[in-house]
Amino acid sequence: MTRGGRTKNRESGPERKCIATGEVRPKSELIRFVVGPDATLVPDLAGKLPGRGIWITASKTALETAMKKNIFHRAAKTQVSVSPTLVSDIEQQLARRVVDLISLSRKSGQAVSGYEKVKDVLFKETAEVLIQAEDGSSRGKSKLSTPHYGHYIGWLTADELGMAFGRQTVIHAALGAGGLTQRVVEEAQRLKGFRVRPTDAKTVAAAAGKEKRAR
């Protein structure tokens, strides 16, 4: 980390310090905030808004801690207006970003949906990410395994996946390598911090861990 704790570049990319936990993490694992002209705290999910960035770990717990302990005020060195619905607002915005990226992947031929199509790309080992709706049947989802050295996303709803594929609902989907896949994975990981509680971590880990036993 550079002098003053601002940033440091490693293999995982530029890093920033979380104001809630004090931990230094890659920018892809954090959410950036800026203070607007009206002294309102503004989430900058794309990391492109002008102004001094305030960084926090992408998790519901970290954000709630920062709000409860007025950490944003101290980090900004001034009084800022923080929306009481900030946590839910960010969760919705992150979900929308993931859905939009999956939709773009579909349009470029990098994403498929439906049990049989997903099963086929997994069998052919051309899939890098397995995506399954959190509210889908556990029995049905257990029949598909995460790709070797791949990724599992299991915290989008069937309705959200449906929006990505232009359908009412979707339970099973998969992404191939390249294209926007890495961005989908990174954005989904940030969303995970708002949707997967620590007590649910073992369940998600078990689903992801199927990659070790798959084919």
mmCIF file of C-alpha atoms in Angstrom:
data_model
loop_
_atom_site.group_PDB
_atom_site.id
_atom_site.type_symbol
_atom_site.label_atom_id
_atom_site.label_comp_id
_atom_site.label_asym_id
_atom_site.label_seq_id
_atom_site.Cartn_x
_atom_site.Cartn_y
_atom_site.Cartn_z
ATOM 1 C CA MET A 1 0.000 0.000 0.000
ATOM 2 C CA THR A 2 1.335 3.448 -0.877
ATOM 3 C CA ARG A 3 2.051 6.127 1.679
ATOM 4 C CA GLY A 4 -1.215 7.394 3.106
ATOM 5 C CA GLY A 5 -3.059 4.118 2.419
ATOM 6 C CA ARG A 6 -4.518 5.266 -0.867
ATOM 7 C CA THR A 7 -3.816 2.533 -3.364
ATOM 8 C CA LYS A 8 -1.481 -0.229 -4.408
ATOM 9 C CA ASN A 9 -1.335 -2.319 -7.554
ATOM 10 C CA ARG A 10 -1.021 -6.078 -7.273
ATOM 11 C CA GLU A 11 -1.829 -9.004 -9.527
ATOM 12 C CA SER A 12 -5.489 -8.631 -8.580
ATOM 13 C CA GLY A 13 -5.444 -4.992 -9.682
ATOM 14 C CA PRO A 14 -5.570 -1.639 -7.872
ATOM 15 C CA GLU A 15 -6.568 -1.803 -4.221
ATOM 16 C CA ARG A 16 -8.377 0.497 -1.815
ATOM 17 C CA LYS A 17 -8.970 0.538 1.925
ATOM 18 C CA CYS A 18 -12.466 -0.175 3.248
ATOM 19 C CA ILE A 19 -13.632 2.556 5.624
ATOM 20 C CA ALA A 20 -15.726 0.088 7.639
ATOM 21 C CA THR A 21 -13.328 -2.834 8.115
ATOM 22 C CA GLY A 22 -9.960 -1.178 7.563
ATOM 23 C CA GLU A 23 -9.023 -3.984 5.178
ATOM 24 C CA VAL A 24 -7.256 -3.340 1.883
ATOM 25 C CA ARG A 25 -9.012 -5.105 -0.983
ATOM 26 C CA PRO A 26 -9.037 -5.106 -4.802
ATOM 27 C CA LYS A 27 -11.342 -2.415 -6.194
ATOM 28 C CA SER A 28 -13.500 -5.149 -7.731
ATOM 29 C CA GLU A 29 -14.498 -6.243 -4.203
ATOM 30 C CA LEU A 30 -15.473 -2.766 -3.066
ATOM 31 C CA ILE A 31 -18.075 -0.117 -3.763
ATOM 32 C CA ARG A 32 -17.044 3.469 -4.400
ATOM 33 C CA PHE A 33 -18.991 6.444 -3.088
ATOM 34 C CA VAL A 34 -18.623 10.158 -3.738
ATOM 35 C CA VAL A 35 -20.201 13.184 -2.104
ATOM 36 C CA GLY A 36 -22.453 15.070 -4.477
ATOM 37 C CA PRO A 37 -22.729 18.872 -4.795
ATOM 38 C CA ASP A 38 -25.691 18.807 -2.406
ATOM 39 C CA ALA A 39 -23.692 16.889 0.243
ATOM 40 C CA THR A 40 -25.566 13.667 -0.570
ATOM 41 C CA LEU A 41 -23.693 10.368 -0.534
ATOM 42 C CA VAL A 42 -23.813 8.896 -4.036
ATOM 43 C CA PRO A 43 -22.909 5.267 -4.863
ATOM 44 C CA ASP A 44 -20.594 5.048 -7.868
ATOM 45 C CA LEU A 45 -20.843 1.409 -8.904
ATOM 46 C CA ALA A 46 -19.024 2.016 -12.170
ATOM 47 C CA GLY A 47 -16.241 3.941 -10.416
ATOM 48 C CA LYS A 48 -16.327 6.826 -12.883
ATOM 49 C CA LEU A 49 -17.909 9.771 -11.061
ATOM 50 C CA PRO A 50 -15.666 12.767 -10.332
ATOM 51 C CA GLY A 51 -14.625 13.503 -6.788
ATOM 52 C CA ARG A 52 -12.708 11.887 -3.966
ATOM 53 C CA GLY A 53 -13.704 8.268 -3.626
ATOM 54 C CA ILE A 54 -14.890 6.669 -0.403
ATOM 55 C CA TRP A 55 -14.549 2.910 -0.552
ATOM 56 C CA ILE A 56 -16.359 0.177 1.351
ATOM 57 C CA THR A 57 -16.423 -3.605 1.115
ATOM 58 C CA ALA A 58 -19.277 -4.854 -1.056
ATOM 59 C CA SER A 59 -21.324 -6.404 1.708
ATOM 60 C CA LYS A 60 -24.532 -5.617 3.520
ATOM 61 C CA THR A 61 -22.783 -5.926 6.875
ATOM 62 C CA ALA A 62 -20.005 -3.473 6.039
ATOM 63 C CA LEU A 63 -22.434 -0.928 4.636
ATOM 64 C CA GLU A 64 -24.790 -1.192 7.602
ATOM 65 C CA THR A 65 -21.832 -0.744 9.953
ATOM 66 C CA ALA A 66 -20.702 2.383 8.137
ATOM 67 C CA MET A 67 -24.193 3.846 8.317
ATOM 68 C CA LYS A 68 -24.777 2.941 11.954
ATOM 69 C CA LYS A 69 -21.450 4.337 13.158
ATOM 70 C CA ASN A 70 -21.495 7.439 10.928
ATOM 71 C CA ILE A 71 -18.260 6.333 9.289
ATOM 72 C CA PHE A 72 -19.209 8.027 6.018
ATOM 73 C CA HIS A 73 -19.197 11.408 7.766
ATOM 74 C CA ARG A 74 -15.701 10.840 9.140
ATOM 75 C CA ALA A 75 -14.374 9.560 5.830
ATOM 76 C CA ALA A 76 -15.800 12.535 3.950
ATOM 77 C CA LYS A 77 -14.583 14.924 6.684
ATOM 78 C CA THR A 78 -17.928 16.674 6.506
ATOM 79 C CA GLN A 79 -21.594 16.016 7.172
ATOM 80 C CA VAL A 80 -23.192 14.048 4.357
ATOM 81 C CA SER A 81 -26.779 12.984 3.737
ATOM 82 C CA VAL A 82 -27.111 9.191 3.615
ATOM 83 C CA SER A 83 -30.315 7.660 2.270
ATOM 84 C CA PRO A 84 -31.997 5.294 4.755
ATOM 85 C CA THR A 85 -32.664 2.919 1.837
ATOM 86 C CA LEU A 86 -29.041 2.912 0.687
ATOM 87 C CA VAL A 87 -28.499 -0.808 1.331
ATOM 88 C CA SER A 88 -31.540 -1.956 -0.640
ATOM 89 C CA ASP A 89 -30.881 0.622 -3.353
ATOM 90 C CA ILE A 90 -27.365 -0.668 -3.933
ATOM 91 C CA GLU A 91 -28.527 -4.285 -3.931
ATOM 92 C CA GLN A 92 -31.067 -3.476 -6.635
ATOM 93 C CA GLN A 93 -28.520 -1.551 -8.687
ATOM 94 C CA LEU A 94 -25.965 -4.362 -8.461
ATOM 95 C CA ALA A 95 -28.586 -6.928 -9.468
ATOM 96 C CA ARG A 96 -29.504 -4.783 -12.463
ATOM 97 C CA ARG A 97 -25.854 -4.549 -13.514
ATOM 98 C CA VAL A 98 -25.470 -8.332 -13.376
ATOM 99 C CA VAL A 99 -28.697 -8.876 -15.318
ATOM 100 C CA ASP A 100 -27.675 -6.358 -17.989
ATOM 101 C CA LEU A 101 -24.238 -7.948 -18.395
ATOM 102 C CA ILE A 102 -25.737 -11.428 -18.743
ATOM 103 C CA SER A 103 -28.164 -10.040 -21.298
ATOM 104 C CA LEU A 104 -25.295 -8.583 -23.322
ATOM 105 C CA SER A 105 -23.477 -11.924 -23.067
ATOM 106 C CA ARG A 106 -26.584 -13.657 -24.426
ATOM 107 C CA LYS A 107 -26.771 -11.274 -27.365
ATOM 108 C CA SER A 108 -23.126 -11.951 -28.181
ATOM 109 C CA GLY A 109 -23.627 -15.707 -28.037
ATOM 110 C CA GLN A 110 -21.714 -16.189 -24.787
ATOM 111 C CA ALA A 111 -24.703 -17.212 -22.639
ATOM 112 C CA VAL A 112 -27.302 -19.966 -22.850
ATOM 113 C CA SER A 113 -30.318 -20.829 -20.710
ATOM 114 C CA GLY A 114 -32.530 -23.833 -20.146
ATOM 115 C CA TYR A 115 -31.649 -27.136 -18.502
ATOM 116 C CA GLU A 116 -30.801 -29.087 -21.659
ATOM 117 C CA LYS A 117 -28.685 -26.339 -23.243
ATOM 118 C CA VAL A 118 -26.798 -25.741 -20.016
ATOM 119 C CA LYS A 119 -26.285 -29.472 -19.548
ATOM 120 C CA ASP A 120 -24.888 -29.683 -23.079
ATOM 121 C CA VAL A 121 -22.308 -26.892 -22.706
ATOM 122 C CA LEU A 122 -21.244 -28.302 -19.340
ATOM 123 C CA PHE A 123 -20.776 -31.733 -20.909
ATOM 124 C CA LYS A 124 -18.750 -30.227 -23.763
ATOM 125 C CA GLU A 125 -16.713 -28.251 -21.193
ATOM 126 C CA THR A 126 -17.274 -24.976 -23.027
ATOM 127 C CA ALA A 127 -18.947 -23.304 -20.045
ATOM 128 C CA GLU A 128 -17.011 -21.304 -17.480
ATOM 129 C CA VAL A 129 -19.877 -20.179 -15.240
ATOM 130 C CA LEU A 130 -22.969 -22.014 -14.046
ATOM 131 C CA ILE A 131 -25.824 -19.737 -12.977
ATOM 132 C CA GLN A 132 -28.891 -21.059 -11.165
ATOM 133 C CA ALA A 133 -31.849 -19.183 -9.718
ATOM 134 C CA GLU A 134 -31.853 -19.040 -5.936
ATOM 135 C CA ASP A 135 -35.578 -19.805 -5.895
ATOM 136 C CA GLY A 136 -35.318 -22.741 -8.290
ATOM 137 C CA SER A 137 -35.890 -26.367 -7.302
ATOM 138 C CA SER A 138 -32.975 -27.711 -5.266
ATOM 139 C CA ARG A 139 -33.490 -31.135 -6.778
ATOM 140 C CA GLY A 140 -33.300 -29.804 -10.319
ATOM 141 C CA LYS A 141 -30.278 -27.626 -9.600
ATOM 142 C CA SER A 142 -28.368 -30.489 -7.988
ATOM 143 C CA LYS A 143 -28.276 -32.317 -11.321
ATOM 144 C CA LEU A 144 -25.848 -29.779 -12.795
ATOM 145 C CA SER A 145 -22.288 -29.247 -11.606
ATOM 146 C CA THR A 146 -20.042 -26.192 -11.642
ATOM 147 C CA PRO A 147 -17.361 -26.347 -14.373
ATOM 148 C CA HIS A 148 -13.875 -27.411 -13.315
ATOM 149 C CA TYR A 149 -12.005 -24.299 -12.156
ATOM 150 C CA GLY A 150 -15.105 -22.331 -13.064
ATOM 151 C CA HIS A 151 -17.587 -20.250 -11.108
ATOM 152 C CA TYR A 152 -21.033 -20.669 -9.609
ATOM 153 C CA ILE A 153 -23.617 -17.882 -9.246
ATOM 154 C CA GLY A 154 -26.669 -18.854 -7.242
ATOM 155 C CA TRP A 155 -28.125 -15.659 -5.800
ATOM 156 C CA LEU A 156 -30.146 -14.227 -8.670
ATOM 157 C CA THR A 157 -33.882 -14.895 -8.781
ATOM 158 C CA ALA A 158 -35.670 -16.735 -11.562
ATOM 159 C CA ASP A 159 -37.374 -13.466 -12.518
ATOM 160 C CA GLU A 160 -34.033 -11.636 -12.762
ATOM 161 C CA LEU A 161 -32.506 -14.367 -14.899
ATOM 162 C CA GLY A 162 -35.649 -14.269 -16.995
ATOM 163 C CA MET A 163 -35.096 -10.579 -17.703
ATOM 164 C CA ALA A 164 -31.558 -11.340 -18.860
ATOM 165 C CA PHE A 165 -32.813 -13.883 -21.375
ATOM 166 C CA GLY A 166 -36.030 -12.163 -22.436
ATOM 167 C CA ARG A 167 -38.243 -14.721 -20.725
ATOM 168 C CA GLN A 168 -40.610 -14.706 -17.790
ATOM 169 C CA THR A 169 -38.347 -16.897 -15.655
ATOM 170 C CA VAL A 170 -35.101 -18.828 -16.056
ATOM 171 C CA ILE A 171 -33.661 -21.357 -13.602
ATOM 172 C CA HIS A 172 -30.495 -22.592 -15.325
ATOM 173 C CA ALA A 173 -27.957 -20.604 -17.363
ATOM 174 C CA ALA A 174 -24.296 -20.797 -18.299
ATOM 175 C CA LEU A 175 -21.604 -18.476 -19.619
ATOM 176 C CA GLY A 176 -18.717 -19.356 -21.879
ATOM 177 C CA ALA A 177 -15.162 -18.087 -21.484
ATOM 178 C CA GLY A 178 -14.168 -14.642 -22.697
ATOM 179 C CA GLY A 179 -16.383 -11.735 -23.558
ATOM 180 C CA LEU A 180 -18.092 -10.193 -20.557
ATOM 181 C CA THR A 181 -17.874 -13.310 -18.418
ATOM 182 C CA GLN A 182 -15.235 -11.980 -16.030
ATOM 183 C CA ARG A 183 -17.242 -8.798 -15.488
ATOM 184 C CA VAL A 184 -20.354 -10.840 -14.756
ATOM 185 C CA VAL A 185 -18.429 -12.849 -12.175
ATOM 186 C CA GLU A 186 -17.015 -9.720 -10.515
ATOM 187 C CA GLU A 187 -20.351 -7.912 -10.359
ATOM 188 C CA ALA A 188 -22.082 -11.063 -9.112
ATOM 189 C CA GLN A 189 -19.511 -11.364 -6.331
ATOM 190 C CA ARG A 190 -20.319 -7.835 -5.196
ATOM 191 C CA LEU A 191 -24.029 -8.680 -5.241
ATOM 192 C CA LYS A 192 -23.332 -11.829 -3.233
ATOM 193 C CA GLY A 193 -22.279 -9.674 -0.292
ATOM 194 C CA PHE A 194 -25.808 -8.282 -0.122
ATOM 195 C CA ARG A 195 -27.727 -11.504 -0.710
ATOM 196 C CA VAL A 196 -25.823 -14.340 0.890
ATOM 197 C CA ARG A 197 -25.795 -14.128 4.660
ATOM 198 C CA PRO A 198 -22.838 -15.596 6.572
ATOM 199 C CA THR A 199 -25.132 -18.398 7.764
ATOM 200 C CA ASP A 200 -25.908 -19.242 4.138
ATOM 201 C CA ALA A 201 -22.250 -19.346 3.111
ATOM 202 C CA LYS A 202 -21.926 -23.099 3.639
ATOM 203 C CA THR A 203 -24.898 -23.752 1.375
ATOM 204 C CA VAL A 204 -23.467 -21.650 -1.440
ATOM 205 C CA ALA A 205 -19.991 -23.091 -0.902
ATOM 206 C CA ALA A 206 -21.408 -26.596 -1.123
ATOM 207 C CA ALA A 207 -23.060 -25.780 -4.441
ATOM 208 C CA ALA A 208 -19.874 -24.210 -5.774
ATOM 209 C CA GLY A 209 -17.816 -27.058 -4.384
ATOM 210 C CA LYS A 210 -19.454 -29.471 -6.803
ATOM 211 C CA GLU A 211 -16.848 -28.304 -9.307
ATOM 212 C CA LYS A 212 -14.300 -30.404 -7.433
ATOM 213 C CA ARG A 213 -16.400 -33.514 -7.957
ATOM 214 C CA ALA A 214 -17.702 -32.705 -11.423
ATOM 215 C CA ARG A 215 -16.661 -34.980 -14.275
#
